[in-house]
Each structure stands twice: as C-alpha cells, then as structure tokens.
Amino acid sequence: MPLNKYAPQVATHRRTQNAILEATKQLIATTGIKKMSMIEIADVSEVSRATLYNHYRDKESVIRALCESELARLVEIAQGASNATAALEQLSLQVCADKALAAMRTQDPDQLTIALSKQDDQLWKAFSIAMTHLLGEAKGALAIRWLLGQALHPITPEQSHSQAEAITGIANL
C-alpha cells in the first residue's frame, strides 16, 4: 500500500491550526474576545497573517473553530472516563478551571451569555447528542444545563464530585 504523499502537509496543517487555536484561547484568557485581533492571533500563534487568513477568514471563524475544538475535547474526556459519574466530574472540573471562560465572565460576559444561549446551534446539538449517549436523554439534558451553569458560576472540585454523583444517581425520568 503506497504511503500518503500528502501526510506531511496534513500534519503541518493540523499543527498550524492547533497553534492558532491555542493562541486564540490564550488571548481570550488574557485580553478578552472584544480586544483580541487577527494580528494578535497571528503573532501569538507564530504564524504569518497570510497563513492565518488561509485557515480562517475572520476572528469569528477562529472563535467558532476554537469552540468546536473545545467541545470535541470535552466529549473525548467524557468518553474516556470509567463511568458516567467520573465523566461528569471531569467535565465539571474542566469547565470550572478553564482560564478563557474565567476571563470571559469578567471581560466579555455578553459574549459568553450569547454563546451559552445558542442551544439551537449545531455545536450544542452535537454536544447534546454525545451527552445523551453517555447518560440517557433526561440525565444528558440535566447534565448540559448543570455544565452551562458552571460556565457562568464555577463550583469547587468537591461540589463537582458530589453533584456529578447526584446527577448520575437520579432515576430515569
């Protein structure tokens, strides 16, 4: 079987995208969404502006890609957990410790509120499906609301554990 001659380009593309998304998350945590610019994203990610624009047309598309990446990361964490309680606890810990979300709560609360309220968006639908597969329909919906609340009002690790246990212990509705 012949090797994929495009494998090096694919790997470079992924590394560049990851660098851009990590830089974007870092900038959200330090300067906020409103103050962040494409020039800063290029500088922090150490890619040229042309490269950045080859990957993303504007700041909103970079932020959208970051949201997709973060939700996929959370689903992967949940799927890798040993059980539903551990999955919820790990998700809670991730949400509560996220520096970009913490910065948005103070610097860009309107942007955060808008993002969290767009539950008809494809990203939220995909996350909802993943949570439903993990917990069932009633508990999945409850878990999503619980995690959304933590994006606005984080809880302690102890609360994450006890509340995750409570959610998974609830009888199917």
mmCIF file of C-alpha atoms in Angstrom:
data_model
loop_
_atom_site.group_PDB
_atom_site.id
_atom_site.type_symbol
_atom_site.label_atom_id
_atom_site.label_comp_id
_atom_site.label_asym_id
_atom_site.label_seq_id
_atom_site.Cartn_x
_atom_site.Cartn_y
_atom_site.Cartn_z
ATOM 1 C CA MET A 1 0.000 0.000 0.000
ATOM 2 C CA PRO A 2 1.538 3.365 -1.006
ATOM 3 C CA LEU A 3 2.171 5.993 1.622
ATOM 4 C CA ASN A 4 0.015 9.085 1.531
ATOM 5 C CA LYS A 5 2.190 11.667 -0.200
ATOM 6 C CA TYR A 6 0.189 14.447 1.450
ATOM 7 C CA ALA A 7 0.735 13.246 5.020
ATOM 8 C CA PRO A 8 3.423 15.875 5.773
ATOM 9 C CA GLN A 9 1.147 18.692 4.569
ATOM 10 C CA VAL A 10 -1.752 17.343 6.618
ATOM 11 C CA ALA A 11 0.436 17.175 9.716
ATOM 12 C CA THR A 12 1.684 20.735 9.147
ATOM 13 C CA HIS A 13 -1.891 21.930 8.613
ATOM 14 C CA ARG A 14 -3.005 20.351 11.907
ATOM 15 C CA ARG A 15 -0.041 21.789 13.831
ATOM 16 C CA THR A 16 -0.770 25.238 12.415
ATOM 17 C CA GLN A 17 -4.461 25.006 13.280
ATOM 18 C CA ASN A 18 -3.639 23.816 16.800
ATOM 19 C CA ALA A 19 -1.193 26.695 17.268
ATOM 20 C CA ILE A 20 -3.814 29.184 16.101
ATOM 21 C CA LEU A 21 -6.500 27.774 18.369
ATOM 22 C CA GLU A 22 -4.194 27.608 21.401
ATOM 23 C CA ALA A 23 -3.113 31.203 20.780
ATOM 24 C CA THR A 24 -6.749 32.264 20.487
ATOM 25 C CA LYS A 25 -7.636 30.584 23.774
ATOM 26 C CA GLN A 26 -4.614 32.210 25.429
ATOM 27 C CA LEU A 27 -5.613 35.627 24.096
ATOM 28 C CA ILE A 28 -9.191 35.211 25.270
ATOM 29 C CA ALA A 29 -7.816 34.419 28.734
ATOM 30 C CA THR A 30 -5.532 37.468 28.766
ATOM 31 C CA THR A 31 -7.143 40.197 26.666
ATOM 32 C CA GLY A 32 -10.699 39.076 26.004
ATOM 33 C CA ILE A 33 -12.587 38.477 22.782
ATOM 34 C CA LYS A 34 -13.508 42.069 22.033
ATOM 35 C CA LYS A 35 -9.934 43.344 22.330
ATOM 36 C CA MET A 36 -8.345 40.402 20.502
ATOM 37 C CA SER A 37 -7.409 40.921 16.850
ATOM 38 C CA MET A 38 -6.380 38.687 13.977
ATOM 39 C CA ILE A 39 -2.947 40.337 14.061
ATOM 40 C CA GLU A 40 -2.522 39.310 17.718
ATOM 41 C CA ILE A 41 -3.701 35.783 16.953
ATOM 42 C CA ALA A 42 -1.097 35.510 14.181
ATOM 43 C CA ASP A 43 1.632 36.925 16.412
ATOM 44 C CA VAL A 44 0.897 34.719 19.427
ATOM 45 C CA SER A 45 0.454 31.590 17.297
ATOM 46 C CA GLU A 46 3.707 32.434 15.485
ATOM 47 C CA VAL A 47 2.202 32.141 12.011
ATOM 48 C CA SER A 48 2.122 34.763 9.308
ATOM 49 C CA ARG A 49 -1.027 36.764 8.783
ATOM 50 C CA ALA A 50 -1.347 35.177 5.343
ATOM 51 C CA THR A 51 -1.245 31.707 6.913
ATOM 52 C CA LEU A 52 -3.841 32.707 9.482
ATOM 53 C CA TYR A 53 -6.144 34.027 6.760
ATOM 54 C CA ASN A 54 -5.568 30.865 4.702
ATOM 55 C CA HIS A 55 -7.037 28.922 7.622
ATOM 56 C CA TYR A 56 -9.710 31.356 8.857
ATOM 57 C CA ARG A 57 -11.487 34.253 7.165
ATOM 58 C CA ASP A 58 -12.028 36.338 10.322
ATOM 59 C CA LYS A 59 -11.928 36.392 14.115
ATOM 60 C CA GLU A 60 -15.414 34.893 14.376
ATOM 61 C CA SER A 61 -14.396 31.855 12.325
ATOM 62 C CA VAL A 62 -11.342 31.328 14.564
ATOM 63 C CA ILE A 63 -13.544 31.528 17.653
ATOM 64 C CA ARG A 64 -16.034 29.118 16.075
ATOM 65 C CA ALA A 65 -13.219 26.644 15.351
ATOM 66 C CA LEU A 66 -11.990 27.021 18.938
ATOM 67 C CA CYS A 67 -15.476 26.250 20.257
ATOM 68 C CA GLU A 68 -15.691 23.175 18.017
ATOM 69 C CA SER A 69 -12.288 22.013 19.223
ATOM 70 C CA GLU A 70 -13.120 22.583 22.895
ATOM 71 C CA LEU A 71 -16.455 20.763 22.706
ATOM 72 C CA ALA A 72 -14.791 17.857 20.883
ATOM 73 C CA ARG A 73 -12.139 17.779 23.617
ATOM 74 C CA LEU A 74 -14.824 17.661 26.308
ATOM 75 C CA VAL A 75 -16.655 14.836 24.538
ATOM 76 C CA GLU A 76 -13.385 12.911 24.284
ATOM 77 C CA ILE A 77 -12.778 13.401 28.013
ATOM 78 C CA ALA A 78 -16.287 12.162 28.809
ATOM 79 C CA GLN A 79 -15.961 9.142 26.542
ATOM 80 C CA GLY A 80 -12.631 8.208 28.110
ATOM 81 C CA ALA A 81 -13.983 8.231 31.654
ATOM 82 C CA SER A 82 -14.528 4.988 33.527
ATOM 83 C CA ASN A 83 -18.198 5.711 34.237
ATOM 84 C CA ALA A 84 -20.844 8.421 33.882
ATOM 85 C CA THR A 85 -20.139 9.963 37.290
ATOM 86 C CA ALA A 86 -16.424 10.256 36.546
ATOM 87 C CA ALA A 87 -17.235 11.732 33.134
ATOM 88 C CA LEU A 88 -19.441 14.441 34.613
ATOM 89 C CA GLU A 89 -16.948 15.205 37.349
ATOM 90 C CA GLN A 90 -14.112 15.543 34.828
ATOM 91 C CA LEU A 91 -16.218 17.772 32.580
ATOM 92 C CA SER A 92 -17.143 19.944 35.548
ATOM 93 C CA LEU A 93 -13.514 20.292 36.593
ATOM 94 C CA GLN A 94 -12.536 21.272 33.041
ATOM 95 C CA VAL A 95 -15.276 23.893 32.751
ATOM 96 C CA CYS A 96 -14.613 25.372 36.189
ATOM 97 C CA ALA A 97 -10.838 25.581 35.700
ATOM 98 C CA ASP A 98 -10.864 26.993 32.160
ATOM 99 C CA LYS A 99 -8.977 30.312 32.143
ATOM 100 C CA ALA A 100 -10.623 31.543 28.943
ATOM 101 C CA LEU A 101 -14.101 31.052 30.424
ATOM 102 C CA ALA A 102 -12.972 32.758 33.627
ATOM 103 C CA ALA A 103 -11.762 35.757 31.657
ATOM 104 C CA MET A 104 -14.950 35.886 29.621
ATOM 105 C CA ARG A 105 -17.032 36.009 32.812
ATOM 106 C CA THR A 106 -15.388 39.336 33.664
ATOM 107 C CA GLN A 107 -14.202 40.795 30.337
ATOM 108 C CA ASP A 108 -16.817 39.546 27.863
ATOM 109 C CA PRO A 109 -19.907 38.462 29.822
ATOM 110 C CA ASP A 110 -22.254 39.432 26.986
ATOM 111 C CA GLN A 111 -20.293 37.275 24.510
ATOM 112 C CA LEU A 112 -20.328 34.360 26.948
ATOM 113 C CA THR A 113 -24.052 34.681 27.535
ATOM 114 C CA ILE A 114 -24.744 34.727 23.799
ATOM 115 C CA ALA A 115 -22.542 31.680 23.220
ATOM 116 C CA LEU A 116 -24.162 29.709 26.018
ATOM 117 C CA SER A 117 -27.707 30.572 24.957
ATOM 118 C CA LYS A 118 -27.402 29.421 21.316
ATOM 119 C CA GLN A 119 -28.570 25.922 22.092
ATOM 120 C CA ASP A 120 -30.106 25.506 18.631
ATOM 121 C CA ASP A 121 -26.587 25.762 17.161
ATOM 122 C CA GLN A 122 -25.076 22.644 15.559
ATOM 123 C CA LEU A 123 -22.253 22.597 18.110
ATOM 124 C CA TRP A 124 -24.666 22.408 21.016
ATOM 125 C CA LYS A 125 -26.735 19.782 19.215
ATOM 126 C CA ALA A 126 -23.642 17.611 18.705
ATOM 127 C CA PHE A 127 -22.655 18.027 22.358
ATOM 128 C CA SER A 128 -26.201 17.199 23.416
ATOM 129 C CA ILE A 129 -26.154 14.005 21.350
ATOM 130 C CA ALA A 130 -22.855 12.975 22.938
ATOM 131 C CA MET A 131 -24.197 13.627 26.444
ATOM 132 C CA THR A 132 -27.390 11.723 25.639
ATOM 133 C CA HIS A 133 -25.327 8.720 24.510
ATOM 134 C CA LEU A 134 -23.360 8.905 27.735
ATOM 135 C CA LEU A 135 -26.200 9.463 30.213
ATOM 136 C CA GLY A 136 -29.522 8.930 28.505
ATOM 137 C CA GLU A 137 -31.922 11.626 27.402
ATOM 138 C CA ALA A 138 -33.164 13.030 30.730
ATOM 139 C CA LYS A 139 -29.823 12.943 32.539
ATOM 140 C CA GLY A 140 -27.957 14.238 29.465
ATOM 141 C CA ALA A 141 -30.184 17.315 29.284
ATOM 142 C CA LEU A 142 -29.800 17.906 33.022
ATOM 143 C CA ALA A 143 -26.016 17.492 32.795
ATOM 144 C CA ILE A 144 -25.771 20.042 29.984
ATOM 145 C CA ARG A 145 -27.756 22.604 31.986
ATOM 146 C CA TRP A 146 -25.544 21.859 35.004
ATOM 147 C CA LEU A 147 -22.355 22.399 32.978
ATOM 148 C CA LEU A 148 -23.709 25.580 31.376
ATOM 149 C CA GLY A 149 -24.384 26.945 34.834
ATOM 150 C CA GLN A 150 -20.782 26.264 35.788
ATOM 151 C CA ALA A 151 -19.512 28.218 32.790
ATOM 152 C CA LEU A 152 -21.142 31.231 34.448
ATOM 153 C CA HIS A 153 -20.687 30.253 38.108
ATOM 154 C CA PRO A 154 -17.886 27.724 38.702
ATOM 155 C CA ILE A 155 -18.068 25.306 41.605
ATOM 156 C CA THR A 156 -15.411 23.630 43.743
ATOM 157 C CA PRO A 157 -13.911 20.216 42.958
ATOM 158 C CA GLU A 158 -15.792 18.784 45.944
ATOM 159 C CA GLN A 159 -19.067 20.168 44.611
ATOM 160 C CA SER A 160 -18.208 18.787 41.157
ATOM 161 C CA HIS A 161 -17.852 15.318 42.640
ATOM 162 C CA SER A 162 -20.970 15.335 44.808
ATOM 163 C CA GLN A 163 -23.177 16.946 42.173
ATOM 164 C CA ALA A 164 -21.946 14.544 39.464
ATOM 165 C CA GLU A 165 -22.869 11.670 41.759
ATOM 166 C CA ALA A 166 -26.295 13.202 42.364
ATOM 167 C CA ILE A 167 -26.995 13.639 38.651
ATOM 168 C CA THR A 168 -25.978 10.123 37.712
ATOM 169 C CA GLY A 169 -27.874 8.724 40.707
ATOM 170 C CA ILE A 170 -31.164 10.266 39.652
ATOM 171 C CA ALA A 171 -33.660 7.634 38.495
ATOM 172 C CA ASN A 172 -34.548 7.843 34.824
ATOM 173 C CA LEU A 173 -37.336 10.322 34.345
#
